């Protein structure tokens, strides 16, 4: 056994030496400054180029993404090995994206496309988005999506089967909040800035009625609806305030956009998190809730339920009975209670599993990048 252990250590050292002699893959990501994008990029084997600043844009704004401009690609071709598109394609028309594809082909640089959004959460009409998706999906050297059910839909739309690589944790190995509880089941929904795919009015109305029904049955439950100070739909915000004004057990919070740490603390205080989407595909919000062991209650939108099926509880907007049942089911597990020993143990178990999963996700991306580059070299 002593010699086997020594052999394993030597093998690990050999792998480190080989890895250190292979230059990192240089990725022009769209965008680069996004938590998901940095999470999937192993800093030991990948290098993300900084987002080129758009002319006249405020500091830190990456859109419209300059990487997708043929002129930028030609001027910076020596600085990247491949382009990986994640978000931001709504900035350009399908015809403009076809020019992006043509420029990459002329330069001999691969295109990788992760289909996060079969439906764009920033848009109401999806026609142009589907056209853009088709342009990129047809041209991409490699396609990725996050769940098997989303892959089925991508294949049905594009006749190409994407690789399925799950969404990794966005939290590092820091201590994670486990929340506090005052003995009341707390169900929260964050409507953010009321972007187009958020059904703030319908979700709030359903929550108000579900909380009333549960309290009438003797349940100690309360709902909290949070919105940013600055919203895109002031009329909807006013309706939400009106719905909750006289609703017993439901309050509305307004405040500045929460940073990552503050958001984690807000979520950790919940017994369950209600997702308010009217359309969408997959959800980083659901991933953060999973990391914090906060059960998710959501509608039958997209493929969010497939991300963590055991933690997802369905309801239908406009049907408070379905929401009341989902809340009861979601908060049945002992670990759903904020501040409990069971919640703390579940958060720690998931932390260990998710950090290991992140390494596998990074390795899968690296293998896919190497494959894409080999394809382009052979073409």
Coordinates of C-alpha atoms in Angstrom, one line a residue:
X1 CA 0.0 0.0 0.0
X2 CA 2.9 2.3 0.8
X3 CA 4.2 2.0 -2.8
X4 CA 0.8 2.4 -4.3
X5 CA 0.3 5.6 -2.4
X6 CA 3.8 6.9 -3.5
X7 CA 2.9 6.0 -7.2
X8 CA -0.4 8.0 -6.9
X9 CA 1.5 11.0 -5.6
X10 CA 4.0 10.8 -8.4
X11 CA 1.2 10.6 -10.9
X12 CA -0.4 13.7 -9.4
X13 CA 2.9 15.5 -9.6
X14 CA 3.4 14.5 -13.3
X15 CA -0.1 15.8 -14.1
X16 CA 0.8 19.1 -12.5
X17 CA 4.0 19.4 -14.5
X18 CA 2.2 18.6 -17.8
X19 CA -0.5 21.1 -17.0
X20 CA 2.0 23.8 -16.2
X21 CA 3.6 23.4 -19.6
X22 CA 0.4 23.7 -21.6
X23 CA -0.5 27.4 -22.1
X24 CA -4.0 28.4 -20.8
X25 CA -6.9 28.7 -23.2
X26 CA -7.5 32.4 -23.9
X27 CA -11.2 33.0 -24.0
X28 CA -13.0 36.1 -25.3
X29 CA -16.2 35.5 -23.3
X30 CA -19.4 37.4 -23.9
X31 CA -19.4 38.7 -21.2
X32 CA -16.3 38.1 -19.1
X33 CA -17.4 40.0 -16.0
X34 CA -20.3 37.7 -15.0
X35 CA -20.3 35.4 -11.9
X36 CA -21.3 32.3 -14.0
X37 CA -18.6 32.9 -16.5
X38 CA -15.8 33.3 -14.0
X39 CA -17.1 30.2 -12.1
X40 CA -16.7 27.9 -15.0
X41 CA -13.2 29.2 -15.9
X42 CA -10.4 27.4 -14.1
X43 CA -7.8 30.1 -13.6
X44 CA -5.0 27.4 -13.8
X45 CA -5.9 26.4 -17.4
X46 CA -8.1 29.3 -18.8
X47 CA -7.6 33.0 -19.1
X48 CA -10.6 35.3 -19.6
X49 CA -10.0 38.4 -21.6
X50 CA -11.4 41.5 -19.9
X51 CA -14.6 42.9 -21.4
X52 CA -13.8 45.6 -24.0
X53 CA -15.5 48.8 -22.8
X54 CA -18.2 50.0 -25.2
X55 CA -17.6 53.6 -26.4
X56 CA -19.4 56.1 -24.1
X57 CA -20.6 53.4 -21.7
X58 CA -20.3 53.9 -17.9
X59 CA -17.4 52.1 -16.2
X60 CA -18.1 48.4 -15.7
X61 CA -20.8 48.1 -18.4
X62 CA -20.0 45.4 -20.9
X63 CA -22.9 45.7 -23.2
X64 CA -23.3 46.0 -26.1
X65 CA -20.6 43.4 -26.2
X66 CA -17.7 44.6 -28.4
X67 CA -16.3 41.1 -28.8
X68 CA -19.2 40.3 -31.2
X69 CA -18.1 43.1 -33.6
X70 CA -16.2 41.8 -36.6
X71 CA -13.8 44.8 -36.4
X72 CA -12.9 44.0 -32.8
X73 CA -12.3 40.3 -33.7
X74 CA -10.0 41.2 -36.5
X75 CA -8.0 43.7 -34.5
X76 CA -7.6 41.4 -31.5
X77 CA -7.3 38.0 -33.2
X78 CA -3.9 37.3 -31.8
X79 CA -5.1 37.7 -28.2
X80 CA -7.7 35.0 -28.0
X81 CA -8.0 31.3 -28.9
X82 CA -11.8 31.2 -29.0
X83 CA -15.0 33.1 -28.4
X84 CA -17.5 31.8 -25.9
X85 CA -21.0 33.5 -26.0
X86 CA -23.2 33.4 -22.9
X87 CA -25.4 36.5 -22.8
X88 CA -25.9 39.8 -24.5
X89 CA -26.9 38.7 -28.0
X90 CA -30.0 40.9 -27.9
X91 CA -27.6 43.8 -28.5
X92 CA -27.3 42.8 -32.2
X93 CA -29.6 41.6 -35.0
X94 CA -29.5 38.1 -36.4
X95 CA -27.8 39.6 -39.6
X96 CA -25.1 41.3 -37.5
X97 CA -24.5 38.0 -35.6
X98 CA -24.1 36.3 -39.0
X99 CA -21.3 38.8 -39.7
X100 CA -19.7 37.9 -36.4
X101 CA -19.8 34.2 -37.4
X102 CA -18.2 35.0 -40.8
X103 CA -15.4 37.0 -39.2
X104 CA -14.6 34.1 -36.8
X105 CA -14.5 31.7 -39.7
X106 CA -12.2 33.9 -41.7
X107 CA -9.9 34.2 -38.7
X108 CA -9.9 30.4 -37.9
X109 CA -11.2 31.0 -34.4
X110 CA -13.7 28.6 -32.8
X111 CA -17.1 29.7 -31.5
X112 CA -18.6 28.1 -28.4
X113 CA -22.2 29.0 -27.4
X114 CA -23.9 28.2 -24.1
X115 CA -27.7 28.3 -24.6
X116 CA -28.7 29.8 -21.2
X117 CA -31.8 31.5 -22.6
X118 CA -34.1 29.8 -25.0
X119 CA -36.3 32.7 -24.1
X120 CA -34.6 36.0 -23.3
X121 CA -35.6 37.4 -19.9
X122 CA -34.9 40.9 -21.1
X123 CA -37.5 40.8 -23.9
X124 CA -41.2 40.3 -24.3
X125 CA -41.2 39.3 -28.0
X126 CA -38.9 36.4 -28.6
X127 CA -38.9 36.3 -32.4
X128 CA -35.6 38.1 -33.0
X129 CA -34.0 36.2 -30.1
X130 CA -34.9 32.8 -31.6
X131 CA -33.5 33.9 -35.0
X132 CA -30.2 35.0 -33.3
X133 CA -30.1 31.7 -31.3
X134 CA -30.5 29.8 -34.6
X135 CA -27.6 31.7 -36.2
X136 CA -25.2 31.0 -33.3
X137 CA -26.4 27.4 -32.8
X138 CA -25.8 26.5 -36.4
X139 CA -22.4 28.0 -36.5
X140 CA -21.0 27.1 -33.1
X141 CA -18.2 24.5 -33.0
X142 CA -19.6 23.4 -29.6
X143 CA -23.0 23.9 -28.0
X144 CA -23.6 23.8 -24.2
X145 CA -26.7 24.0 -22.0
X146 CA -27.3 23.3 -18.4
X147 CA -30.0 20.6 -18.1
X148 CA -31.1 17.6 -20.0
X149 CA -34.6 18.9 -20.6
X150 CA -33.2 22.2 -22.0
X151 CA -30.9 20.1 -24.3
X152 CA -33.9 18.3 -25.6
X153 CA -35.5 21.6 -26.6
X154 CA -32.3 22.9 -28.1
X155 CA -32.1 19.8 -30.2
X156 CA -35.7 20.1 -31.3
X157 CA -35.1 23.7 -32.4
X158 CA -31.6 23.4 -33.9
X159 CA -31.2 19.7 -34.8
X160 CA -28.0 19.8 -32.7
X161 CA -27.5 18.1 -29.4
X162 CA -25.7 20.3 -26.9
X163 CA -23.3 19.1 -24.2
X164 CA -25.0 19.2 -20.8
X165 CA -22.8 20.9 -18.2
X166 CA -24.7 21.8 -15.0
X167 CA -24.6 25.3 -13.4
X168 CA -21.8 25.4 -10.8
X169 CA -22.0 27.1 -7.5
X170 CA -21.2 30.8 -7.6
X171 CA -20.1 30.8 -4.0
X172 CA -16.5 30.2 -3.0
X173 CA -15.3 28.3 0.0
X174 CA -16.3 31.1 2.4
X175 CA -18.7 30.7 5.3
X176 CA -22.3 30.7 4.0
X177 CA -25.2 32.3 5.9
X178 CA -27.8 30.0 7.4
X179 CA -30.3 32.7 8.4
X180 CA -32.3 33.3 11.5
X181 CA -36.0 32.6 12.3
X182 CA -38.6 34.0 14.7
X183 CA -40.8 31.0 14.5
X184 CA -42.8 32.2 11.6
X185 CA -42.6 30.5 8.1
X186 CA -41.2 33.2 5.9
X187 CA -41.8 33.0 2.2
X188 CA -40.0 35.7 0.1
X189 CA -40.1 36.8 -3.5
X190 CA -37.6 39.3 -5.0
X191 CA -39.0 41.1 -8.0
X192 CA -35.7 43.0 -8.6
X193 CA -36.3 45.8 -11.1
X194 CA -39.4 44.2 -12.7
X195 CA -37.7 43.3 -15.9
X196 CA -39.9 41.9 -18.7
X197 CA -39.9 38.2 -17.6
X198 CA -41.0 39.1 -14.0
X199 CA -44.7 38.7 -13.3
X200 CA -44.7 40.9 -10.2
X201 CA -48.4 41.7 -10.1
X202 CA -49.6 38.1 -10.7
X203 CA -47.2 36.6 -8.3
X204 CA -47.9 39.0 -5.5
X205 CA -51.7 38.6 -5.9
X206 CA -51.3 34.8 -5.7
X207 CA -49.0 35.1 -2.7
X208 CA -51.4 37.4 -0.9
X209 CA -54.3 35.0 -1.3
X210 CA -52.2 31.9 -0.4
X211 CA -50.9 33.5 2.8
X212 CA -54.4 34.5 3.8
X213 CA -55.6 30.9 3.2
X214 CA -52.8 29.4 5.2
X215 CA -53.2 31.8 8.1
X216 CA -57.0 31.1 8.1
X217 CA -56.0 27.5 8.7
X218 CA -53.8 28.5 11.7
X219 CA -50.4 28.5 10.0
X220 CA -47.9 30.9 11.2
X221 CA -46.7 32.2 7.8
X222 CA -45.8 35.5 6.3
X223 CA -44.9 36.7 2.9
X224 CA -42.4 39.4 1.9
X225 CA -42.2 41.0 -1.5
X226 CA -39.0 42.9 -2.3
X227 CA -38.4 45.3 -5.2
X228 CA -35.5 47.6 -6.1
X229 CA -36.0 51.3 -5.6
X230 CA -35.5 51.8 -9.4
X231 CA -37.9 49.6 -11.4
X232 CA -38.7 49.3 -15.1
X233 CA -42.4 49.3 -14.6
X234 CA -43.6 51.9 -12.2
X235 CA -47.3 51.1 -12.8
X236 CA -46.7 47.4 -11.9
X237 CA -44.8 48.5 -8.8
X238 CA -47.8 50.7 -7.7
X239 CA -50.2 47.8 -8.2
X240 CA -48.0 45.5 -6.1
X241 CA -47.9 48.1 -3.3
X242 CA -51.7 48.3 -3.5
X243 CA -52.2 44.5 -3.4
X244 CA -50.1 44.2 -0.2
X245 CA -51.3 47.4 1.5
X246 CA -54.2 45.8 3.4
X247 CA -53.0 42.2 3.2
X248 CA -52.5 40.6 6.6
X249 CA -49.2 38.8 6.8
X250 CA -47.7 40.2 3.5
X251 CA -45.2 43.2 3.4
X252 CA -43.4 45.0 0.6
X253 CA -39.8 46.0 0.9
X254 CA -38.2 48.6 -1.4
X255 CA -34.5 49.3 -1.4
X256 CA -31.3 49.5 -3.3
X257 CA -30.1 46.6 -5.4
X258 CA -28.6 44.1 -3.0
X259 CA -25.0 43.1 -3.5
X260 CA -24.1 39.4 -3.6
X261 CA -23.4 39.1 0.2
X262 CA -26.5 41.0 1.1
X263 CA -28.6 38.9 -1.2
X264 CA -27.3 35.7 0.3
X265 CA -28.2 37.0 3.8
X266 CA -31.7 38.0 2.6
X267 CA -32.3 34.6 1.0
X268 CA -30.9 32.7 4.0
X269 CA -33.6 34.2 6.3
X270 CA -36.3 32.6 4.2
X271 CA -38.0 29.2 4.7
X272 CA -38.9 29.2 1.0
X273 CA -38.1 31.4 -2.0
X274 CA -40.8 32.1 -4.6
X275 CA -39.7 32.7 -8.2
X276 CA -41.8 35.2 -10.1
X277 CA -41.0 34.3 -13.7
X278 CA -43.5 34.6 -16.6
X279 CA -41.0 33.2 -19.0
X280 CA -37.4 32.0 -19.0
X281 CA -35.2 29.0 -19.4
X282 CA -32.8 28.4 -16.4
X283 CA -32.1 30.3 -13.2
X284 CA -29.0 31.4 -11.4
X285 CA -31.3 32.4 -8.6
X286 CA -32.4 28.8 -8.1
X287 CA -28.7 27.8 -7.9
X288 CA -28.0 30.3 -5.2
X289 CA -31.1 29.1 -3.2
X290 CA -29.8 25.5 -3.6
X291 CA -26.4 26.5 -2.2
X292 CA -28.1 28.2 0.8
X293 CA -30.5 25.2 1.3
X294 CA -33.5 27.5 0.7
X295 CA -36.4 25.5 -1.0
X296 CA -37.7 27.0 -4.3
X297 CA -41.3 27.5 -5.3
X298 CA -41.8 28.3 -8.9
X299 CA -44.0 28.1 -12.0
X300 CA -43.8 25.7 -14.9
X301 CA -41.5 28.0 -16.8
X302 CA -38.6 26.8 -18.9
X303 CA -36.3 24.2 -17.3
X304 CA -35.7 25.6 -13.9
X305 CA -37.4 22.6 -12.2
X306 CA -34.8 20.4 -13.8
X307 CA -31.8 22.1 -12.2
X308 CA -32.5 20.8 -8.7
X309 CA -35.8 18.7 -8.9
X310 CA -35.9 17.7 -5.3
X311 CA -35.8 21.3 -4.1
X312 CA -38.4 22.6 -6.6
X313 CA -42.1 22.9 -5.8
X314 CA -44.5 24.0 -8.5
X315 CA -47.4 26.5 -8.4
X316 CA -49.5 28.3 -10.9
X317 CA -50.0 32.0 -11.0
X318 CA -53.6 32.9 -10.2
X319 CA -54.1 29.7 -8.3
X320 CA -53.5 30.4 -4.6
X321 CA -54.4 26.9 -3.6
X322 CA -51.5 25.5 -5.7
X323 CA -49.2 28.0 -4.0
X324 CA -50.4 27.2 -0.5
X325 CA -49.8 23.5 -1.2
X326 CA -46.3 24.2 -2.6
X327 CA -45.4 26.3 0.4
X328 CA -46.4 23.5 2.8
X329 CA -44.5 20.9 0.8
X330 CA -41.4 23.1 0.4
X331 CA -41.2 23.8 4.2
X332 CA -41.7 20.3 5.3
X333 CA -38.1 19.3 5.5
X334 CA -36.3 20.2 8.7
X335 CA -33.5 21.9 6.9
X336 CA -35.9 24.5 5.4
X337 CA -36.0 26.3 8.8
X338 CA -33.5 29.2 8.9
X339 CA -31.0 29.2 11.7
X340 CA -31.6 25.5 12.6
X341 CA -28.9 22.9 13.1
X342 CA -30.5 21.0 10.2
X343 CA -30.2 24.0 7.9
X344 CA -26.5 24.5 8.8
X345 CA -25.7 20.8 8.3
X346 CA -27.4 20.8 4.9
X347 CA -25.6 24.0 3.8
X348 CA -22.3 22.4 4.7
X349 CA -23.1 19.1 2.9
X350 CA -24.0 21.0 -0.2
X351 CA -20.9 23.3 0.0
X352 CA -18.6 20.3 -0.1
X353 CA -20.5 18.6 -3.0
X354 CA -20.9 21.8 -5.0
X355 CA -17.2 22.7 -4.8
X356 CA -16.3 19.3 -6.1
X357 CA -18.9 19.7 -8.8
X358 CA -17.4 23.0 -9.8
X359 CA -14.1 21.3 -10.5
X360 CA -15.8 18.8 -12.8
X361 CA -17.7 21.6 -14.6
X362 CA -14.4 23.4 -15.2
X363 CA -12.8 20.2 -16.5
X364 CA -15.7 19.7 -18.8
X365 CA -15.4 23.2 -20.2
X366 CA -11.6 22.8 -20.7
X367 CA -12.1 19.5 -22.6
X368 CA -14.8 21.1 -24.8
X369 CA -12.5 24.1 -25.5
X370 CA -9.7 21.8 -26.6
X371 CA -12.1 19.9 -28.8
X372 CA -13.3 23.1 -30.4
X373 CA -9.8 24.3 -31.1
X374 CA -8.8 20.9 -32.6
X375 CA -11.8 21.0 -34.9
X376 CA -10.8 24.5 -36.1
X377 CA -7.2 23.5 -36.6
X378 CA -8.3 20.4 -38.7
X379 CA -10.7 22.5 -40.9

